[in-house]
Coordinates of C-alpha atoms in Angstrom, one line a residue:
X1 CA -0.2 0.2 -0.3
X2 CA 1.2 3.3 0.6
X3 CA 3.7 4.1 4.0
X4 CA 3.6 5.8 7.4
X5 CA 7.0 4.7 8.7
X6 CA 8.9 2.4 6.0
X7 CA 9.9 -1.2 5.5
X8 CA 6.7 -2.1 5.3
X9 CA 4.7 -1.0 1.9
X10 CA 3.5 2.5 4.5
X11 CA 6.2 4.3 6.6
X12 CA 5.8 7.0 9.4
X13 CA 6.8 10.5 9.1
X14 CA 6.0 12.4 12.7
X15 CA 6.5 15.8 10.6
X16 CA 5.6 15.7 7.1
X17 CA 3.5 19.4 7.4
X18 CA 1.2 19.1 4.3
X19 CA -0.1 22.7 3.6
X20 CA -0.9 26.3 4.7
X21 CA -2.9 28.9 3.7
X22 CA -1.8 32.4 3.6
X23 CA -3.4 35.7 3.0
X24 CA -1.3 36.7 -0.2
X25 CA -2.6 34.1 -3.8
X26 CA 0.3 31.9 -4.6
X27 CA -0.1 30.7 -8.8
X28 CA -1.8 26.6 -7.9
X29 CA 1.8 24.8 -8.5
X30 CA -0.1 21.2 -9.3
X31 CA -3.3 19.0 -9.2
X32 CA -2.3 16.8 -6.4
X33 CA -3.1 13.4 -8.9
X34 CA -0.3 10.7 -8.0
X35 CA 1.7 8.9 -10.7
X36 CA 1.3 11.8 -14.1
X37 CA 4.8 13.0 -13.1
X38 CA 8.8 13.2 -11.7
X39 CA 10.0 16.6 -11.1
X40 CA 13.6 16.1 -10.6
X41 CA 15.8 18.1 -13.0
X42 CA 17.0 15.0 -14.8
X43 CA 20.4 15.6 -16.6
X44 CA 22.6 13.0 -17.9
X45 CA 25.9 12.0 -15.2
X46 CA 27.9 13.4 -18.4
X47 CA 26.6 17.2 -17.0
X48 CA 26.9 17.3 -13.6
X49 CA 29.9 17.8 -11.9
X50 CA 32.5 15.2 -9.9
X51 CA 31.9 15.7 -6.2
X52 CA 30.4 18.0 -4.2
X53 CA 28.2 17.8 -0.7
X54 CA 24.4 18.0 -0.5
X55 CA 23.1 19.4 2.6
X56 CA 19.6 17.7 3.3
X57 CA 17.5 18.0 7.0
X58 CA 15.8 15.6 9.3
X59 CA 14.1 16.2 12.2
X60 CA 15.2 13.3 14.5
X61 CA 18.3 11.2 14.0
X62 CA 17.0 7.6 14.0
X63 CA 15.8 5.7 17.0
X64 CA 16.6 2.1 15.3
X65 CA 18.4 2.3 11.3
X66 CA 16.3 -1.0 11.1
X67 CA 13.6 0.4 9.3
X68 CA 12.0 -3.0 8.9
X69 CA 12.0 -3.0 13.1
X70 CA 8.7 -1.0 14.7
X71 CA 11.0 1.6 16.1
X72 CA 12.8 1.8 12.9
X73 CA 10.1 2.1 10.5
X74 CA 9.9 6.0 10.0
X75 CA 10.0 7.8 6.5
X76 CA 12.6 10.5 7.7
X77 CA 14.2 7.6 8.4
X78 CA 14.0 5.7 5.2
X79 CA 14.9 9.1 3.4
X80 CA 18.2 8.5 4.9
X81 CA 19.0 4.9 4.6
X82 CA 17.9 4.3 0.6
X83 CA 21.3 5.9 0.0
X84 CA 23.1 2.8 1.5
X85 CA 20.5 0.0 0.6
X86 CA 19.4 -2.6 -1.4
X87 CA 16.1 -3.1 -3.5
X88 CA 15.0 -5.1 -6.1
X89 CA 13.2 -3.2 -8.3
X90 CA 13.6 0.4 -9.2
X91 CA 10.1 2.8 -9.8
X92 CA 9.6 5.1 -12.8
X93 CA 6.7 8.1 -12.3
X94 CA 3.8 6.4 -13.4
X95 CA 4.4 3.2 -10.5
X96 CA 5.6 1.4 -13.4
X97 CA 8.6 -1.8 -12.4
X98 CA 12.5 -2.9 -13.5
X99 CA 14.6 -5.0 -11.6
X100 CA 17.3 -3.1 -10.1
X101 CA 20.6 -4.7 -12.4
X102 CA 22.9 -2.9 -9.7
X103 CA 21.3 -6.2 -7.1
X104 CA 20.2 -8.4 -8.7
X105 CA 20.1 -9.7 -12.4
X106 CA 16.7 -11.5 -12.4
X107 CA 13.5 -11.5 -10.3
X108 CA 11.3 -14.2 -11.7
X109 CA 7.8 -15.6 -10.7
X110 CA 9.3 -18.5 -11.6
X111 CA 5.9 -20.9 -11.0
X112 CA 2.5 -20.4 -9.6
X113 CA 0.8 -24.0 -7.3
X114 CA 2.7 -23.2 -5.3
X115 CA 3.6 -19.7 -5.8
X116 CA 7.5 -19.4 -6.4
X117 CA 9.7 -16.5 -6.9
X118 CA 13.7 -17.1 -7.9
X119 CA 16.0 -14.1 -6.9
X120 CA 19.0 -14.2 -9.0
X121 CA 21.6 -11.8 -7.1
X122 CA 24.0 -10.0 -9.2
X123 CA 27.7 -11.7 -9.0
X124 CA 29.2 -8.4 -7.8
X125 CA 27.1 -7.4 -5.4
X126 CA 28.8 -7.1 -2.0
X127 CA 27.8 -5.5 1.4
X128 CA 30.3 -2.8 3.1
X129 CA 33.0 -4.9 4.6
X130 CA 33.8 -7.0 1.4
X131 CA 31.5 -10.0 1.6
X132 CA 28.6 -10.9 -1.0
X133 CA 25.2 -10.4 -0.9
X134 CA 23.7 -14.0 -0.5
X135 CA 21.1 -16.1 -0.6
X136 CA 20.9 -16.4 3.0
X137 CA 20.4 -13.0 3.1
X138 CA 17.2 -13.1 2.1
X139 CA 15.9 -16.3 3.7
X140 CA 17.6 -14.6 7.6
X141 CA 15.2 -11.4 6.8
X142 CA 12.3 -13.4 5.9
X143 CA 12.4 -15.8 8.8
X144 CA 12.6 -12.3 10.5
X145 CA 9.1 -10.7 9.3
X146 CA 7.6 -14.8 9.0
X147 CA 5.9 -13.1 12.2
X148 CA 6.2 -17.0 13.7
X149 CA 8.5 -15.7 16.3
X150 CA 6.9 -12.5 18.4
X151 CA 10.4 -11.5 19.9
X152 CA 11.3 -9.8 16.1
X153 CA 9.4 -6.6 16.9
X154 CA 8.5 -6.1 13.1
X155 CA 6.3 -3.3 11.3
X156 CA 5.8 -5.4 8.6
X157 CA 5.3 -9.4 7.6
X158 CA 5.2 -8.2 4.4
X159 CA 3.8 -11.3 2.9
X160 CA 6.6 -13.0 4.4
X161 CA 4.2 -14.7 6.9
X162 CA 3.5 -16.4 3.4
X163 CA 6.4 -17.8 2.4
X164 CA 7.4 -21.5 3.8
X165 CA 10.6 -21.7 2.3
X166 CA 13.9 -19.7 1.6
X167 CA 16.5 -22.4 -0.3
X168 CA 19.9 -22.2 -2.3
X169 CA 19.0 -22.0 -6.3
X170 CA 21.4 -22.9 -8.6
X171 CA 25.0 -21.2 -6.4
X172 CA 24.5 -18.4 -3.1
X173 CA 23.8 -15.7 -5.2
X174 CA 20.4 -17.2 -5.8
X175 CA 17.1 -17.0 -3.8
X176 CA 14.0 -19.7 -4.6
X177 CA 11.5 -18.0 -2.1
X178 CA 8.0 -20.7 -2.4
X179 CA 4.7 -19.3 -0.4
X180 CA 1.9 -21.7 1.1
X181 CA -0.6 -19.2 0.3
X182 CA -0.4 -17.4 -2.9
X183 CA 0.9 -13.3 -2.8
X184 CA -0.3 -10.5 -4.7
X185 CA 2.5 -8.1 -4.0
X186 CA 5.6 -10.1 -4.5
X187 CA 7.4 -7.7 -6.0
X188 CA 7.6 -5.4 -2.8
X189 CA 8.7 -8.0 0.0
X190 CA 12.5 -6.3 -1.3
X191 CA 11.4 -2.9 -3.2
X192 CA 9.8 0.4 -2.2
X193 CA 9.6 1.2 1.2
X194 CA 10.9 -2.3 1.9
X195 CA 14.9 -2.8 1.8
X196 CA 17.3 -5.7 2.0
X197 CA 19.3 -6.1 5.3
X198 CA 22.2 -8.8 5.9
X199 CA 21.5 -11.4 7.6
X200 CA 23.7 -10.5 10.3
X201 CA 21.2 -8.0 11.3
X202 CA 17.8 -10.0 11.0
X203 CA 19.6 -12.9 12.3
X204 CA 18.0 -13.6 15.7
X205 CA 15.8 -10.9 17.8
X206 CA 18.0 -9.2 19.6
X207 CA 20.4 -8.4 16.9
X208 CA 16.8 -7.1 14.6
X209 CA 16.0 -5.1 17.5
X210 CA 19.0 -3.5 19.0
X211 CA 22.1 -4.3 16.8
X212 CA 21.1 -1.5 14.6
X213 CA 20.3 1.3 17.5
X214 CA 23.6 3.3 17.2
X215 CA 24.0 2.8 13.4
X216 CA 23.7 1.2 9.8
X217 CA 26.4 -1.4 10.3
X218 CA 26.9 -3.2 7.2
X219 CA 25.5 -1.8 3.5
X220 CA 25.6 -1.9 0.4
X221 CA 25.2 1.3 -1.6
X222 CA 26.5 3.9 -3.1
X223 CA 26.7 5.7 0.2
X224 CA 28.1 4.7 3.2
X225 CA 27.1 6.5 6.6
X226 CA 30.3 8.1 7.6
X227 CA 29.8 9.5 10.9
X228 CA 26.9 11.0 13.2
X229 CA 27.0 13.7 15.5
X230 CA 24.5 13.0 18.4
X231 CA 25.7 15.8 19.9
X232 CA 25.8 18.4 17.0
X233 CA 22.5 16.8 14.6
X234 CA 24.5 15.4 12.0
X235 CA 24.7 13.1 10.2
X236 CA 27.3 12.5 7.1
X237 CA 27.1 9.7 4.5
X238 CA 30.5 8.8 1.4
X239 CA 31.5 7.5 -1.0
X240 CA 31.2 3.6 0.1
X241 CA 34.8 2.2 -1.7
X242 CA 32.9 -1.2 -2.4
X243 CA 29.9 0.3 -4.5
X244 CA 31.1 -1.8 -7.5
X245 CA 28.0 0.4 -9.7
X246 CA 28.4 3.7 -11.3
X247 CA 30.6 5.8 -9.2
X248 CA 28.1 8.7 -6.7
X249 CA 28.6 12.0 -8.9
X250 CA 28.5 13.4 -4.9
X251 CA 31.9 13.0 -2.7
X252 CA 29.5 13.3 0.5
X253 CA 25.6 13.6 2.0
X254 CA 25.1 15.8 5.2
X255 CA 22.4 15.7 6.7
X256 CA 21.6 18.1 9.7
X257 CA 19.3 17.9 12.1
X258 CA 17.0 21.1 12.0
X259 CA 12.9 21.8 12.8
X260 CA 10.8 21.1 9.7
X261 CA 9.6 25.2 10.6
X262 CA 12.8 26.5 9.8
X263 CA 13.8 24.5 6.3
X264 CA 11.8 27.0 4.3
X265 CA 14.1 29.6 5.6
X266 CA 17.3 26.4 5.8
X267 CA 17.4 26.8 1.6
X268 CA 16.5 30.7 2.3
X269 CA 19.2 31.0 3.9
X270 CA 21.6 28.6 1.9
X271 CA 22.7 26.5 4.2
X272 CA 20.3 23.5 2.7
X273 CA 20.3 22.2 -0.5
X274 CA 16.8 21.0 -0.9
X275 CA 13.7 20.7 1.2
X276 CA 9.9 19.7 1.5
X277 CA 7.5 23.2 1.4
X278 CA 4.9 23.0 4.0
X279 CA 2.7 26.6 3.0
X280 CA 2.2 29.0 0.0
X281 CA 4.5 31.4 2.1
X282 CA 6.8 29.1 1.8
X283 CA 6.6 29.3 -1.6
X284 CA 5.7 32.7 -1.7
X285 CA 8.9 33.6 -0.2
X286 CA 11.3 30.7 -1.8
X287 CA 10.3 32.0 -5.3
X288 CA 11.8 35.6 -4.8
X289 CA 15.1 33.1 -4.2
X290 CA 17.9 33.4 -6.4
X291 CA 19.4 30.5 -8.0
X292 CA 16.1 27.9 -5.6
X293 CA 13.8 26.1 -8.3
X294 CA 10.0 25.2 -7.1
X295 CA 10.3 21.5 -7.9
X296 CA 6.6 20.3 -7.9
X297 CA 4.9 16.5 -8.4
X298 CA 3.2 14.5 -7.1
X299 CA 4.2 12.0 -3.8
X300 CA 2.6 9.7 -2.4
X301 CA 2.3 10.7 0.9
X302 CA -0.9 11.7 2.9
X303 CA -2.3 13.0 6.4
X304 CA -3.5 10.8 8.6
X305 CA -6.3 10.5 11.8
X306 CA -6.0 7.6 13.7
X307 CA -8.9 6.7 16.4
X308 CA -7.5 4.9 19.7
X309 CA -9.8 1.4 19.6
X310 CA -7.4 -0.5 22.5
X311 CA -10.1 -2.2 25.0
X312 CA -10.9 0.6 28.1
X313 CA -9.8 3.5 26.2
X314 CA -12.9 6.4 25.9
X315 CA -13.2 5.2 22.5
X316 CA -12.9 1.7 22.3
X317 CA -16.9 2.1 21.4
X318 CA -16.7 2.0 16.9
X319 CA -20.3 3.6 17.4
X320 CA -18.1 6.0 18.7
X321 CA -15.8 6.5 16.3
X322 CA -17.5 6.7 13.1
X323 CA -19.8 9.4 14.7
X324 CA -17.0 11.5 15.5
X325 CA -15.6 10.7 11.9
X326 CA -18.7 12.3 10.1
X327 CA -19.0 14.7 11.3
X328 CA -15.5 16.2 10.9
X329 CA -14.8 18.1 7.3
X330 CA -12.6 17.2 5.6
X331 CA -13.2 18.8 2.8
X332 CA -13.0 22.3 4.7
X333 CA -9.3 21.2 5.6
X334 CA -8.3 20.6 2.4
X335 CA -9.8 24.3 1.4
X336 CA -8.1 25.6 3.9
X337 CA -5.2 23.7 4.0
X338 CA -4.4 23.8 -0.1
X339 CA -5.4 27.1 -1.1
X340 CA -3.0 28.2 -3.5
X341 CA -1.0 24.7 -3.5
X342 CA -3.6 22.2 -5.7
X343 CA -6.2 23.6 -8.3
X344 CA -8.6 21.9 -7.0
X345 CA -8.5 21.5 -3.1
X346 CA -9.9 17.6 -2.1
X347 CA -9.6 16.1 0.6
X348 CA -8.7 11.8 0.4
X349 CA -10.7 9.9 0.4
X350 CA -9.5 6.3 0.7
X351 CA -7.2 4.3 3.0
X352 CA -5.5 2.2 0.2
X353 CA -4.7 4.5 -2.9
X354 CA -4.1 7.6 -3.6
X355 CA -6.3 10.1 -6.5
X356 CA -4.2 8.6 -9.5
X357 CA -3.6 5.6 -8.8
X358 CA -6.1 2.4 -10.6
X359 CA -8.6 1.7 -8.2
X360 CA -9.3 4.8 -6.0
X361 CA -12.4 5.6 -6.0
X362 CA -14.1 7.4 -3.1
X363 CA -14.9 5.1 -0.3
X364 CA -16.1 7.5 2.7
X365 CA -18.8 7.8 4.4
X366 CA -19.1 11.9 4.6
X367 CA -19.7 14.4 6.2
X368 CA -22.3 14.4 7.9
X369 CA -22.8 16.3 11.3
X370 CA -27.0 15.9 11.6
X371 CA -26.6 12.1 11.5
X372 CA -23.5 12.8 13.6
X373 CA -25.5 14.4 15.9
X374 CA -27.7 11.9 16.2
X375 CA -25.8 8.7 17.3
X376 CA -24.3 10.0 19.2
X377 CA -27.6 11.0 21.3
X378 CA -28.6 6.9 20.7
X379 CA -25.0 6.1 22.4
X380 CA -26.8 7.6 25.4
X381 CA -23.7 10.8 24.8
X382 CA -26.7 13.0 26.2
X383 CA -25.7 17.1 25.3
X384 CA -25.7 19.3 27.9
X385 CA -24.9 23.0 27.2
X386 CA -21.8 23.0 24.3
X387 CA -20.6 19.3 25.8
X388 CA -21.7 15.9 25.9
X389 CA -22.3 13.6 28.7
X390 CA -23.0 9.9 29.5
X391 CA -23.2 8.4 32.8
X392 CA -21.6 11.7 34.5
X393 CA -18.9 12.2 32.1
X394 CA -17.9 14.4 29.9
X395 CA -17.1 13.5 26.6
X396 CA -13.7 15.0 26.1
X397 CA -11.0 13.3 23.4
X398 CA -6.8 13.7 23.6
X399 CA -5.3 14.6 19.9
X400 CA -2.1 14.3 19.6
X401 CA 0.6 15.5 17.1
X402 CA 4.0 16.0 16.2
X403 CA 4.4 19.9 17.6
X404 CA 4.5 21.6 13.3
X405 CA 2.6 24.9 12.3
X406 CA 0.5 23.0 9.9
X407 CA -0.6 20.3 12.0
X408 CA -1.7 22.8 14.8
X409 CA -3.9 24.7 12.3
X410 CA -5.2 21.3 10.6
X411 CA -5.9 19.3 14.4
X412 CA -8.0 23.5 15.5
X413 CA -10.4 22.4 12.4
X414 CA -10.6 19.7 13.8
X415 CA -11.3 21.1 16.9
X416 CA -14.5 23.4 15.5
X417 CA -15.7 21.1 13.8
X418 CA -16.9 18.4 16.6
X419 CA -17.0 21.5 19.7
X420 CA -20.7 22.3 17.3
X421 CA -22.0 18.6 18.1
X422 CA -21.3 18.6 21.7
X423 CA -17.8 17.1 21.1
X424 CA -14.7 18.9 23.2
X425 CA -11.5 17.8 21.8
X426 CA -7.8 18.8 23.3
X427 CA -4.4 19.5 21.7
X428 CA -1.9 18.2 22.9
X429 CA 1.5 18.3 20.6
X430 CA 5.0 17.0 21.7
X431 CA 8.3 17.0 20.2
X432 CA 9.8 15.3 16.9
X433 CA 11.9 12.8 19.1
X434 CA 10.8 9.2 20.0
X435 CA 7.5 10.8 19.1
X436 CA 6.5 7.0 17.5
X437 CA 8.8 5.1 20.0
X438 CA 7.4 6.5 23.2
X439 CA 3.9 8.3 22.5
X440 CA 2.6 6.9 19.8
X441 CA 3.4 3.3 19.8
X442 CA 2.0 2.6 23.9
X443 CA -0.9 4.2 22.9
X444 CA -0.9 7.7 24.5
X445 CA -3.8 9.0 22.9
X446 CA -7.5 9.2 22.1
X447 CA -7.1 10.7 18.0
X448 CA -3.5 11.6 16.7
X449 CA -1.6 13.2 13.3
X450 CA 1.2 11.9 11.5
X451 CA 1.9 11.3 7.7
X452 CA 1.8 8.0 6.0
X453 CA 4.4 7.7 3.1
X454 CA 3.9 5.1 0.7
X455 CA 5.2 3.0 -3.0
X456 CA 4.3 1.6 -5.5
X457 CA 3.5 -1.8 -3.9
X458 CA -1.0 -1.2 -2.6
X459 CA -1.8 -4.4 -0.5
X460 CA 1.1 -5.0 1.5
X461 CA 0.6 -2.5 4.2
X462 CA -3.5 -3.9 4.8
X463 CA -2.2 -5.9 7.9
X464 CA 0.1 -3.4 8.5
X465 CA -2.0 -1.0 9.1
X466 CA -5.8 -2.0 9.4
X467 CA -5.0 -6.0 11.0
X468 CA -5.6 -6.9 13.9
X469 CA -3.0 -9.5 15.3
X470 CA -2.2 -10.6 18.6
X471 CA 1.0 -9.7 20.0
X472 CA 1.4 -8.3 16.6
X473 CA 1.4 -4.5 16.8
X474 CA 3.1 -3.5 13.5
X475 CA 1.1 0.0 12.4
X476 CA -2.5 -0.8 13.8
X477 CA -1.5 2.0 17.1
X478 CA -4.8 2.2 17.4
X479 CA -5.6 -1.2 18.2
X480 CA -9.0 -1.3 16.1
X481 CA -10.0 -4.2 13.0
X482 CA -12.3 -7.3 13.4
X483 CA -11.5 -11.4 12.0
X484 CA -14.2 -9.6 9.1
X485 CA -11.6 -7.1 8.3
X486 CA -8.6 -9.6 8.3
X487 CA -10.5 -11.5 6.2
X488 CA -10.9 -9.9 3.6
X489 CA -7.7 -8.6 4.1
X490 CA -6.6 -11.9 3.5
X491 CA -8.5 -12.5 0.8
X492 CA -6.9 -9.7 -0.9
X493 CA -3.3 -10.4 -0.3
X494 CA -4.8 -13.5 -2.3
X495 CA -6.2 -13.0 -5.0
X496 CA -3.6 -12.7 -8.1
X497 CA -5.5 -11.2 -10.7
X498 CA -5.1 -7.3 -10.9
X499 CA -8.5 -6.2 -11.7
X500 CA -10.0 -8.4 -8.8
X501 CA -7.9 -7.7 -5.8
X502 CA -8.2 -3.9 -6.6
X503 CA -11.8 -4.8 -5.7
X504 CA -11.5 -6.3 -2.7
X505 CA -8.8 -3.6 -1.6
X506 CA -12.1 -1.4 -2.2
X507 CA -14.3 -3.7 0.1
X508 CA -11.7 -3.1 2.8
X509 CA -11.3 0.1 3.0
X510 CA -15.1 1.1 3.0
X511 CA -14.7 -1.3 6.4
X512 CA -12.0 0.5 8.0
X513 CA -14.5 3.7 7.3
X514 CA -17.1 1.7 9.4
X515 CA -15.3 0.3 12.0
X516 CA -14.0 4.1 12.4
X517 CA -10.1 2.5 12.4
X518 CA -8.4 6.2 10.8
X519 CA -9.4 9.1 8.5
X520 CA -6.9 9.7 5.2
X521 CA -7.6 13.8 5.3
X522 CA -5.0 14.8 2.4
X523 CA -2.9 13.7 -0.7
X524 CA 0.6 15.7 -0.3
X525 CA 1.2 18.2 -3.5
X526 CA 5.2 17.8 -3.3
X527 CA 6.6 21.1 -3.6
X528 CA 10.2 21.6 -3.1
X529 CA 12.3 24.2 -2.8
X530 CA 15.4 23.0 -4.7
X531 CA 18.5 25.0 -5.1
X532 CA 19.1 25.3 -8.9
X533 CA 22.3 24.0 -9.7
X534 CA 21.2 20.5 -8.2
X535 CA 20.2 17.7 -10.7
X536 CA 18.4 14.2 -10.5
X537 CA 17.2 15.6 -7.3
X538 CA 13.4 16.8 -5.7
X539 CA 10.0 16.0 -6.2
X540 CA 10.0 12.1 -7.4
X541 CA 6.4 11.5 -7.2
X542 CA 6.6 7.5 -7.0
X543 CA 9.5 7.4 -9.1
X544 CA 13.1 5.5 -7.5
X545 CA 16.6 8.2 -7.1
X546 CA 19.5 7.0 -9.2
X547 CA 21.4 8.2 -6.5
X548 CA 24.1 8.5 -8.1
X549 CA 23.4 10.8 -10.7
X550 CA 22.3 13.2 -8.2
X551 CA 24.9 16.2 -8.1
X552 CA 25.0 19.5 -9.4
X553 CA 25.6 20.6 -12.7
X554 CA 28.9 21.8 -14.4

């Protein structure tokens, strides 16, 4: 599907500010329709300088560099780690896939009954210590994500719960994966938001959960992790001397820890070379800056509003969650936050597909505050003045999110909507550091907001976010689900006919709305402020980067 933290189809993005409003006027930059564009200032390698340092920003130093592990499954972490780790497929702006030949000479579905996928590893592919990438690395990762051993604190099963065995093929450079149940998105098991890790990092729960807390360890990409300055908030990547592919044009990549609200000013001050923009004001501030370009292509990221339905929580009643969801005017949020950023602001009306992806349709329950009020009355939440009470308890819910100006703005709009039906919502902002690990994973919220970042594999994250499984949290932080929804997800993942799988996925989406699991809010319009001389980097849409070709024009 699409992502919130990483390994999975979904990755979390704590501080992704999607948009904003302004008193001035700015020409809209795009349509917020995914799969139609990539805006990275493309140039052939011959146009690029040899050398240079790319300066980027991140909200925090990763608390875990294993993106497959629940603490490491963060989109901001993944943006850094993708410079250094293998993925099986490259993706273009339309989501079309090609095998990443730096790592695999071939990936084939070699049988269907049972389903068998064969990965043939590039004989030149090695880890950063020079040791070869072999079938045992794939087998170890499959075992860790298989879900049988709950001591592996995984962010996603990624279909490996359907794998019966991983075997050596013709030699150590070939892995043969056999499934005991069909799996539709098999191409995404080592691609998209997922990456291949060395077996030393996935061999047992202790290694999986803890060995990459302080750094990446072995990697296999055009860059390696050179240094981490925790006190100064600085991460430096350098060229991998063991890299066998095209030599990277850049010498180094420097990533600075910086509050998101300061990113635009840092580009303006020539302290950063690129940054994701948040508001119309950001666009206005950078459009007049010499040598800075605005690059735009709708991203596979969206704003997400989740309920906490865990037993004992105030929102454990699905009827209450659904009533509250119907009172939130998501169109008003879109009109307010995306005015001047897209030509036609619209809320996102699917949990599974983004606008522009084949299969997208409106499965939401709609905005109906009158129905919401009546449903609250029927549930025994009786209005008294500006509030509602039941058995002497006032209906008050707490909205928890990363402290960002745009997110506060959205929360205030939701607060106003809920106040009209007598539901009080308080705003509780938190710092970015360990936001998911210490706040969201333990369930320290009634409702919460964060962003999800996806990839071209739309089904992988259905069980990750919407499945409810004992002792297996993954990204279902609200602990909401049902056996019926689990069964529907299983049918979707097992369906190898693409159109039938899409139809089933839309049934999953409708059921998610009906259970009051969460609300998708806004699709990200993908505006980046980028140094004009920087090539092959910017707003990629669905496309993956060629990290060896990013650099500055001659």
